[in-house]
Each structure stands twice: as C-alpha cells, then as structure tokens.
Amino acid sequence: MGTAIVTGLSLALLLSACGGKSDSGDEPGFRPPQKVAALGPFVGECGHLTDDEVRDLGGLGTLTTVFKNSTGCNWQAGGISSSSVTFASYRGSPIDREKAWVASVGRTPDTIDVGGKKGFQALDPSNAVCDLAVQLDDDFFEWSISYGVFSSGNLGNPCDRTRKMAELTVQRLG
C-alpha cells in the first residue's frame, strides 16, 4: 500500500511538472519588443585614415599593416609585445560593454567629447595603453594605441595620439 501511494505521488508530481501552463517568458505579451539598431554613419576603412597618417599620428616609427577588414585594422611595429595601433568599428553594439571591459583590465574610462560625439578614453596605469571610443547613434568606433612592453617611455600620453585619430575619423564620417 505504501509503495502505491509513493508511486502515485511521484507520478502526480512528474505530470504536474511536465504539463500545465507555459512559462510566462514564453507568452508573446511578456516579451519586450526587439530593438533594431539604426545604422550610424559610415566610418570607412580604418576610420578613414591612411597608413601614413596612422604612422605619423601614432608616432611609433615604422608600422606594418597586420590586417585590414570591414570592421577593423591593426598596425604593429616589429614583433610580439611591440607598439601597435588598432582601429575597430562596432555596428549595433553597446559602447558601455566596451567601457566595462576596459575598466575590468585596469583602465579608468573618462567621458569625452570628440567633434560633438560622446565617448570615453581610458589610459592604463603605466601610461602605455589608451583606448578611445566614440558613440555614433547605435554604433561606435574605437582607436587603441599600445606603446608595447619595450617602449622607451618618452612617447607622451597615448590618449593624445588616439584623440587626433578619432578627430580625423569624426571629421571624415560618410
């Protein structure tokens, strides 16, 4: 008799867990509407900067283009842990996520304005890396400079250099 009661209760619990009303998250009336990101202005290949402009503004000497594609570009100065410049464009991506990541690696983001566009810049404690991002509607772009592990330390604030690049990108928006 005890076995029948335990079996009956187990079966009732199993059936109640499998059947019944669906989870409220599955009902169409409870889902927030999806947001469709509006495309911001076209930032061009490599933020509309030429390789020569990146070399000159970056002040890092000879730079080699490592890659260029529809979303980003990277230039390196001679090997692993050397100086580098990176440009990235993010469509429909929240700038606050990038800001949080930058903060998580020890760079304190400061709010900035570049050509009337809001953004942030973040300098690492060693003054050797700067990330600078600018919001463009639902998009943003980012310039980053790293002086590298073996830099001489006399290159100045890398945020001054990324800012000049960002200013040109904003001026040349299409």
PDB file of N, CA and C in Angstrom, residues 25-98:
ATOM      1  N   GLY A  25       7.590  33.590 -19.644  1.00  0.00           N
ATOM      2  CA  GLY A  25       8.571  34.102 -20.598  1.00  0.00           C
ATOM      3  C   GLY A  25       8.272  33.662 -22.016  1.00  0.00           C
ATOM      4  N   ASP A  26       7.444  32.609 -22.167  1.00  0.00           N
ATOM      5  CA  ASP A  26       7.104  32.110 -23.490  1.00  0.00           C
ATOM      6  C   ASP A  26       5.887  32.806 -24.077  1.00  0.00           C
ATOM      7  N   GLU A  27       5.157  33.567 -23.289  1.00  0.00           N
ATOM      8  CA  GLU A  27       3.960  34.231 -23.780  1.00  0.00           C
ATOM      9  C   GLU A  27       4.348  35.510 -24.501  1.00  0.00           C
ATOM     10  N   PRO A  28       3.818  35.704 -25.707  1.00  0.00           N
ATOM     11  CA  PRO A  28       4.223  36.855 -26.501  1.00  0.00           C
ATOM     12  C   PRO A  28       3.988  38.200 -25.817  1.00  0.00           C
ATOM     13  N   GLY A  29       2.961  38.323 -24.990  1.00  0.00           N
ATOM     14  CA  GLY A  29       2.658  39.586 -24.340  1.00  0.00           C
ATOM     15  C   GLY A  29       3.686  40.007 -23.307  1.00  0.00           C
ATOM     16  N   PHE A  30       4.545  39.099 -22.863  1.00  0.00           N
ATOM     17  CA  PHE A  30       5.508  39.408 -21.810  1.00  0.00           C
ATOM     18  C   PHE A  30       6.913  39.682 -22.335  1.00  0.00           C
ATOM     19  N   ARG A  31       7.144  39.532 -23.603  1.00  0.00           N
ATOM     20  CA  ARG A  31       8.477  39.777 -24.166  1.00  0.00           C
ATOM     21  C   ARG A  31       8.620  41.250 -24.528  1.00  0.00           C
ATOM     22  N   PRO A  32       9.747  41.833 -24.160  1.00  0.00           N
ATOM     23  CA  PRO A  32       9.959  43.227 -24.582  1.00  0.00           C
ATOM     24  C   PRO A  32      10.187  43.254 -26.093  1.00  0.00           C
ATOM     25  N   PRO A  33       9.784  44.331 -26.738  1.00  0.00           N
ATOM     26  CA  PRO A  33       9.994  44.390 -28.192  1.00  0.00           C
ATOM     27  C   PRO A  33      11.485  44.408 -28.508  1.00  0.00           C
ATOM     28  N   GLN A  34      11.842  43.744 -29.602  1.00  0.00           N
ATOM     29  CA  GLN A  34      13.239  43.735 -30.013  1.00  0.00           C
ATOM     30  C   GLN A  34      13.612  45.098 -30.568  1.00  0.00           C
ATOM     31  N   LYS A  35      14.807  45.531 -30.228  1.00  0.00           N
ATOM     32  CA  LYS A  35      15.297  46.812 -30.722  1.00  0.00           C
ATOM     33  C   LYS A  35      16.121  46.554 -31.973  1.00  0.00           C
ATOM     34  N   VAL A  36      15.818  47.266 -32.998  1.00  0.00           N
ATOM     35  CA  VAL A  36      16.592  47.177 -34.224  1.00  0.00           C
ATOM     36  C   VAL A  36      17.543  48.372 -34.230  1.00  0.00           C
ATOM     37  N   ALA A  37      18.822  48.080 -34.281  1.00  0.00           N
ATOM     38  CA  ALA A  37      19.829  49.144 -34.238  1.00  0.00           C
ATOM     39  C   ALA A  37      19.807  49.936 -35.535  1.00  0.00           C
ATOM     40  N   ALA A  38      19.768  51.242 -35.385  1.00  0.00           N
ATOM     41  CA  ALA A  38      19.863  52.123 -36.547  1.00  0.00           C
ATOM     42  C   ALA A  38      21.331  52.257 -36.922  1.00  0.00           C
ATOM     43  N   LEU A  39      21.613  52.122 -38.206  1.00  0.00           N
ATOM     44  CA  LEU A  39      23.000  52.228 -38.645  1.00  0.00           C
ATOM     45  C   LEU A  39      23.494  53.657 -38.488  1.00  0.00           C
ATOM     46  N   GLY A  40      24.643  53.779 -37.887  1.00  0.00           N
ATOM     47  CA  GLY A  40      25.274  55.079 -37.737  1.00  0.00           C
ATOM     48  C   GLY A  40      26.006  55.441 -39.016  1.00  0.00           C
ATOM     49  N   PRO A  41      26.710  56.551 -39.015  1.00  0.00           N
ATOM     50  CA  PRO A  41      27.451  56.970 -40.203  1.00  0.00           C
ATOM     51  C   PRO A  41      28.575  55.984 -40.524  1.00  0.00           C
ATOM     52  N   PHE A  42      28.922  55.918 -41.781  1.00  0.00           N
ATOM     53  CA  PHE A  42      29.975  55.026 -42.245  1.00  0.00           C
ATOM     54  C   PHE A  42      31.335  55.567 -41.810  1.00  0.00           C
ATOM     55  N   VAL A  43      32.109  54.756 -41.092  1.00  0.00           N
ATOM     56  CA  VAL A  43      33.412  55.201 -40.590  1.00  0.00           C
ATOM     57  C   VAL A  43      34.551  54.879 -41.545  1.00  0.00           C
ATOM     58  N   GLY A  44      34.247  54.244 -42.657  1.00  0.00           N
ATOM     59  CA  GLY A  44      35.275  53.967 -43.656  1.00  0.00           C
ATOM     60  C   GLY A  44      36.257  52.897 -43.215  1.00  0.00           C
ATOM     61  N   GLU A  45      37.065  52.460 -44.153  1.00  0.00           N
ATOM     62  CA  GLU A  45      38.112  51.501 -43.829  1.00  0.00           C
ATOM     63  C   GLU A  45      39.141  52.192 -42.944  1.00  0.00           C
ATOM     64  N   CYS A  46      39.436  51.590 -41.826  1.00  0.00           N
ATOM     65  CA  CYS A  46      40.445  52.101 -40.888  1.00  0.00           C
ATOM     66  C   CYS A  46      40.140  53.516 -40.422  1.00  0.00           C
ATOM     67  N   GLY A  47      38.849  53.799 -40.218  1.00  0.00           N
ATOM     68  CA  GLY A  47      38.453  55.102 -39.699  1.00  0.00           C
ATOM     69  C   GLY A  47      38.766  56.249 -40.640  1.00  0.00           C
ATOM     70  N   HIS A  48      38.856  55.963 -41.947  1.00  0.00           N
ATOM     71  CA  HIS A  48      39.187  56.960 -42.973  1.00  0.00           C
ATOM     72  C   HIS A  48      40.610  57.498 -42.828  1.00  0.00           C
ATOM     73  N   LEU A  49      41.502  56.777 -42.161  1.00  0.00           N
ATOM     74  CA  LEU A  49      42.900  57.205 -42.057  1.00  0.00           C
ATOM     75  C   LEU A  49      43.770  56.328 -42.950  1.00  0.00           C
ATOM     76  N   THR A  50      44.776  56.923 -43.534  1.00  0.00           N
ATOM     77  CA  THR A  50      45.723  56.169 -44.353  1.00  0.00           C
ATOM     78  C   THR A  50      46.794  55.553 -43.446  1.00  0.00           C
ATOM     79  N   ASP A  51      47.533  54.618 -43.994  1.00  0.00           N
ATOM     80  CA  ASP A  51      48.642  54.016 -43.244  1.00  0.00           C
ATOM     81  C   ASP A  51      49.652  55.091 -42.822  1.00  0.00           C
ATOM     82  N   ASP A  52      49.943  56.025 -43.721  1.00  0.00           N
ATOM     83  CA  ASP A  52      50.899  57.097 -43.404  1.00  0.00           C
ATOM     84  C   ASP A  52      50.391  57.974 -42.265  1.00  0.00           C
ATOM     85  N   GLU A  53      49.094  58.293 -42.262  1.00  0.00           N
ATOM     86  CA  GLU A  53      48.537  59.102 -41.174  1.00  0.00           C
ATOM     87  C   GLU A  53      48.627  58.358 -39.843  1.00  0.00           C
ATOM     88  N   VAL A  54      48.364  57.064 -39.861  1.00  0.00           N
ATOM     89  CA  VAL A  54      48.462  56.275 -38.628  1.00  0.00           C
ATOM     90  C   VAL A  54      49.900  56.258 -38.133  1.00  0.00           C
ATOM     91  N   ARG A  55      50.853  56.076 -39.043  1.00  0.00           N
ATOM     92  CA  ARG A  55      52.271  56.099 -38.658  1.00  0.00           C
ATOM     93  C   ARG A  55      52.652  57.455 -38.058  1.00  0.00           C
ATOM     94  N   ASP A  56      52.254  58.541 -38.721  1.00  0.00           N
ATOM     95  CA  ASP A  56      52.618  59.887 -38.260  1.00  0.00           C
ATOM     96  C   ASP A  56      51.943  60.232 -36.935  1.00  0.00           C
ATOM     97  N   LEU A  57      50.647  60.032 -36.844  1.00  0.00           N
ATOM     98  CA  LEU A  57      49.911  60.380 -35.628  1.00  0.00           C
ATOM     99  C   LEU A  57      50.250  59.451 -34.469  1.00  0.00           C
ATOM    100  N   GLY A  58      50.506  58.184 -34.784  1.00  0.00           N
ATOM    101  CA  GLY A  58      50.860  57.218 -33.743  1.00  0.00           C
ATOM    102  C   GLY A  58      52.243  57.481 -33.163  1.00  0.00           C
ATOM    103  N   GLY A  59      53.131  58.056 -33.973  1.00  0.00           N
ATOM    104  CA  GLY A  59      54.470  58.385 -33.505  1.00  0.00           C
ATOM    105  C   GLY A  59      55.284  57.182 -33.087  1.00  0.00           C
ATOM    106  N   LEU A  60      54.994  56.050 -33.680  1.00  0.00           N
ATOM    107  CA  LEU A  60      55.649  54.812 -33.248  1.00  0.00           C
ATOM    108  C   LEU A  60      56.708  54.325 -34.224  1.00  0.00           C
ATOM    109  N   GLY A  61      57.096  55.159 -35.164  1.00  0.00           N
ATOM    110  CA  GLY A  61      58.113  54.751 -36.126  1.00  0.00           C
ATOM    111  C   GLY A  61      57.508  53.896 -37.222  1.00  0.00           C
ATOM    112  N   THR A  62      58.272  52.944 -37.678  1.00  0.00           N
ATOM    113  CA  THR A  62      57.825  52.078 -38.755  1.00  0.00           C
ATOM    114  C   THR A  62      56.737  51.136 -38.257  1.00  0.00           C
ATOM    115  N   LEU A  63      55.602  51.187 -38.932  1.00  0.00           N
ATOM    116  CA  LEU A  63      54.486  50.292 -38.602  1.00  0.00           C
ATOM    117  C   LEU A  63      54.167  49.443 -39.815  1.00  0.00           C
ATOM    118  N   THR A  64      53.848  48.204 -39.587  1.00  0.00           N
ATOM    119  CA  THR A  64      53.432  47.298 -40.640  1.00  0.00           C
ATOM    120  C   THR A  64      51.950  47.009 -40.474  1.00  0.00           C
ATOM    121  N   THR A  65      51.201  47.092 -41.570  1.00  0.00           N
ATOM    122  CA  THR A  65      49.785  46.760 -41.518  1.00  0.00           C
ATOM    123  C   THR A  65      49.670  45.252 -41.338  1.00  0.00           C
ATOM    124  N   VAL A  66      49.033  44.853 -40.241  1.00  0.00           N
ATOM    125  CA  VAL A  66      48.850  43.427 -39.959  1.00  0.00           C
ATOM    126  C   VAL A  66      47.568  42.937 -40.602  1.00  0.00           C
ATOM    127  N   PHE A  67      46.477  43.703 -40.446  1.00  0.00           N
ATOM    128  CA  PHE A  67      45.241  43.340 -41.131  1.00  0.00           C
ATOM    129  C   PHE A  67      44.369  44.562 -41.342  1.00  0.00           C
ATOM    130  N   LYS A  68      43.563  44.459 -42.377  1.00  0.00           N
ATOM    131  CA  LYS A  68      42.519  45.430 -42.686  1.00  0.00           C
ATOM    132  C   LYS A  68      41.323  44.619 -43.142  1.00  0.00           C
ATOM    133  N   ASN A  69      40.179  44.864 -42.508  1.00  0.00           N
ATOM    134  CA  ASN A  69      38.959  44.235 -42.981  1.00  0.00           C
ATOM    135  C   ASN A  69      37.795  45.192 -42.761  1.00  0.00           C
ATOM    136  N   SER A  70      36.584  44.740 -42.952  1.00  0.00           N
ATOM    137  CA  SER A  70      35.429  45.640 -42.906  1.00  0.00           C
ATOM    138  C   SER A  70      35.138  46.191 -41.518  1.00  0.00           C
ATOM    139  N   THR A  71      35.701  45.596 -40.486  1.00  0.00           N
ATOM    140  CA  THR A  71      35.417  46.076 -39.131  1.00  0.00           C
ATOM    141  C   THR A  71      36.630  46.589 -38.376  1.00  0.00           C
ATOM    142  N   GLY A  72      37.818  46.364 -38.888  1.00  0.00           N
ATOM    143  CA  GLY A  72      38.969  46.817 -38.124  1.00  0.00           C
ATOM    144  C   GLY A  72      40.284  46.761 -38.871  1.00  0.00           C
ATOM    145  N   CYS A  73      41.270  47.392 -38.251  1.00  0.00           N
ATOM    146  CA  CYS A  73      42.621  47.446 -38.801  1.00  0.00           C
ATOM    147  C   CYS A  73      43.618  47.379 -37.653  1.00  0.00           C
ATOM    148  N   ASN A  74      44.788  46.831 -37.943  1.00  0.00           N
ATOM    149  CA  ASN A  74      45.830  46.745 -36.925  1.00  0.00           C
ATOM    150  C   ASN A  74      47.181  46.953 -37.578  1.00  0.00           C
ATOM    151  N   TRP A  75      47.989  47.758 -36.900  1.00  0.00           N
ATOM    152  CA  TRP A  75      49.352  48.029 -37.338  1.00  0.00           C
ATOM    153  C   TRP A  75      50.290  47.665 -36.190  1.00  0.00           C
ATOM    154  N   GLN A  76      51.418  47.042 -36.508  1.00  0.00           N
ATOM    155  CA  GLN A  76      52.396  46.629 -35.491  1.00  0.00           C
ATOM    156  C   GLN A  76      53.771  47.177 -35.871  1.00  0.00           C
ATOM    157  N   ALA A  77      54.566  47.432 -34.841  1.00  0.00           N
ATOM    158  CA  ALA A  77      55.945  47.884 -35.047  1.00  0.00           C
ATOM    159  C   ALA A  77      56.893  46.768 -34.622  1.00  0.00           C
ATOM    160  N   GLY A  78      57.102  45.823 -35.475  1.00  0.00           N
ATOM    161  CA  GLY A  78      58.171  44.859 -35.326  1.00  0.00           C
ATOM    162  C   GLY A  78      58.110  43.745 -34.312  1.00  0.00           C
ATOM    163  N   GLY A  79      57.059  43.031 -34.144  1.00  0.00           N
ATOM    164  CA  GLY A  79      57.115  41.809 -33.372  1.00  0.00           C
ATOM    165  C   GLY A  79      56.220  41.755 -32.147  1.00  0.00           C
ATOM    166  N   ILE A  80      56.303  40.624 -31.475  1.00  0.00           N
ATOM    167  CA  ILE A  80      55.490  40.368 -30.287  1.00  0.00           C
ATOM    168  C   ILE A  80      55.824  41.389 -29.208  1.00  0.00           C
ATOM    169  N   SER A  81      54.815  41.875 -28.536  1.00  0.00           N
ATOM    170  CA  SER A  81      54.944  42.850 -27.440  1.00  0.00           C
ATOM    171  C   SER A  81      55.493  44.195 -27.887  1.00  0.00           C
ATOM    172  N   SER A  82      55.412  44.469 -29.195  1.00  0.00           N
ATOM    173  CA  SER A  82      55.880  45.762 -29.694  1.00  0.00           C
ATOM    174  C   SER A  82      54.714  46.751 -29.726  1.00  0.00           C
ATOM    175  N   SER A  83      55.008  47.968 -30.120  1.00  0.00           N
ATOM    176  CA  SER A  83      53.989  49.002 -30.231  1.00  0.00           C
ATOM    177  C   SER A  83      52.966  48.612 -31.281  1.00  0.00           C
ATOM    178  N   SER A  84      51.716  49.072 -31.061  1.00  0.00           N
ATOM    179  CA  SER A  84      50.664  48.769 -32.024  1.00  0.00           C
ATOM    180  C   SER A  84      49.583  49.839 -31.985  1.00  0.00           C
ATOM    181  N   VAL A  85      48.861  49.928 -33.085  1.00  0.00           N
ATOM    182  CA  VAL A  85      47.688  50.787 -33.212  1.00  0.00           C
ATOM    183  C   VAL A  85      46.572  49.913 -33.757  1.00  0.00           C
ATOM    184  N   THR A  86      45.382  50.058 -33.190  1.00  0.00           N
ATOM    185  CA  THR A  86      44.237  49.277 -33.633  1.00  0.00           C
ATOM    186  C   THR A  86      43.023  50.187 -33.808  1.00  0.00           C
ATOM    187  N   PHE A  87      42.287  49.958 -34.878  1.00  0.00           N
ATOM    188  CA  PHE A  87      41.007  50.621 -35.103  1.00  0.00           C
ATOM    189  C   PHE A  87      39.943  49.536 -35.199  1.00  0.00           C
ATOM    190  N   ALA A  88      38.790  49.765 -34.581  1.00  0.00           N
ATOM    191  CA  ALA A  88      37.675  48.822 -34.680  1.00  0.00           C
ATOM    192  C   ALA A  88      36.368  49.592 -34.767  1.00  0.00           C
ATOM    193  N   SER A  89      35.464  49.079 -35.577  1.00  0.00           N
ATOM    194  CA  SER A  89      34.142  49.664 -35.742  1.00  0.00           C
ATOM    195  C   SER A  89      33.112  48.636 -35.285  1.00  0.00           C
ATOM    196  N   TYR A  90      32.152  49.063 -34.472  1.00  0.00           N
ATOM    197  CA  TYR A  90      31.151  48.167 -33.906  1.00  0.00           C
ATOM    198  C   TYR A  90      29.761  48.644 -34.300  1.00  0.00           C
ATOM    199  N   ARG A  91      29.044  47.838 -35.085  1.00  0.00           N
ATOM    200  CA  ARG A  91      27.680  48.152 -35.513  1.00  0.00           C
ATOM    201  C   ARG A  91      26.686  47.565 -34.518  1.00  0.00           C
ATOM    202  N   GLY A  92      25.778  48.383 -34.011  1.00  0.00           N
ATOM    203  CA  GLY A  92      24.711  47.904 -33.141  1.00  0.00           C
ATOM    204  C   GLY A  92      25.200  47.294 -31.849  1.00  0.00           C
ATOM    205  N   SER A  93      26.323  47.726 -31.379  1.00  0.00           N
ATOM    206  CA  SER A  93      26.913  47.170 -30.172  1.00  0.00           C
ATOM    207  C   SER A  93      26.994  48.260 -29.110  1.00  0.00           C
ATOM    208  N   PRO A  94      26.683  47.933 -27.871  1.00  0.00           N
ATOM    209  CA  PRO A  94      26.701  48.974 -26.832  1.00  0.00           C
ATOM    210  C   PRO A  94      28.114  49.377 -26.422  1.00  0.00           C
ATOM    211  N   ILE A  95      28.383  50.670 -26.463  1.00  0.00           N
ATOM    212  CA  ILE A  95      29.690  51.193 -26.071  1.00  0.00           C
ATOM    213  C   ILE A  95      29.946  50.924 -24.585  1.00  0.00           C
ATOM    214  N   ASP A  96      28.866  50.838 -23.794  1.00  0.00           N
ATOM    215  CA  ASP A  96      29.042  50.598 -22.359  1.00  0.00           C
ATOM    216  C   ASP A  96      29.662  49.232 -22.074  1.00  0.00           C
ATOM    217  N   ARG A  97      29.440  48.262 -22.937  1.00  0.00           N
ATOM    218  CA  ARG A  97      30.074  46.949 -22.764  1.00  0.00           C
ATOM    219  C   ARG A  97      31.587  47.080 -22.926  1.00  0.00           C
ATOM    220  N   GLU A  98      32.008  47.853 -23.926  1.00  0.00           N
ATOM    221  CA  GLU A  98      33.439  48.083 -24.133  1.00  0.00           C
ATOM    222  C   GLU A  98      34.028  48.874 -22.967  1.00  0.00           C
TER     223      GLU A  98
END
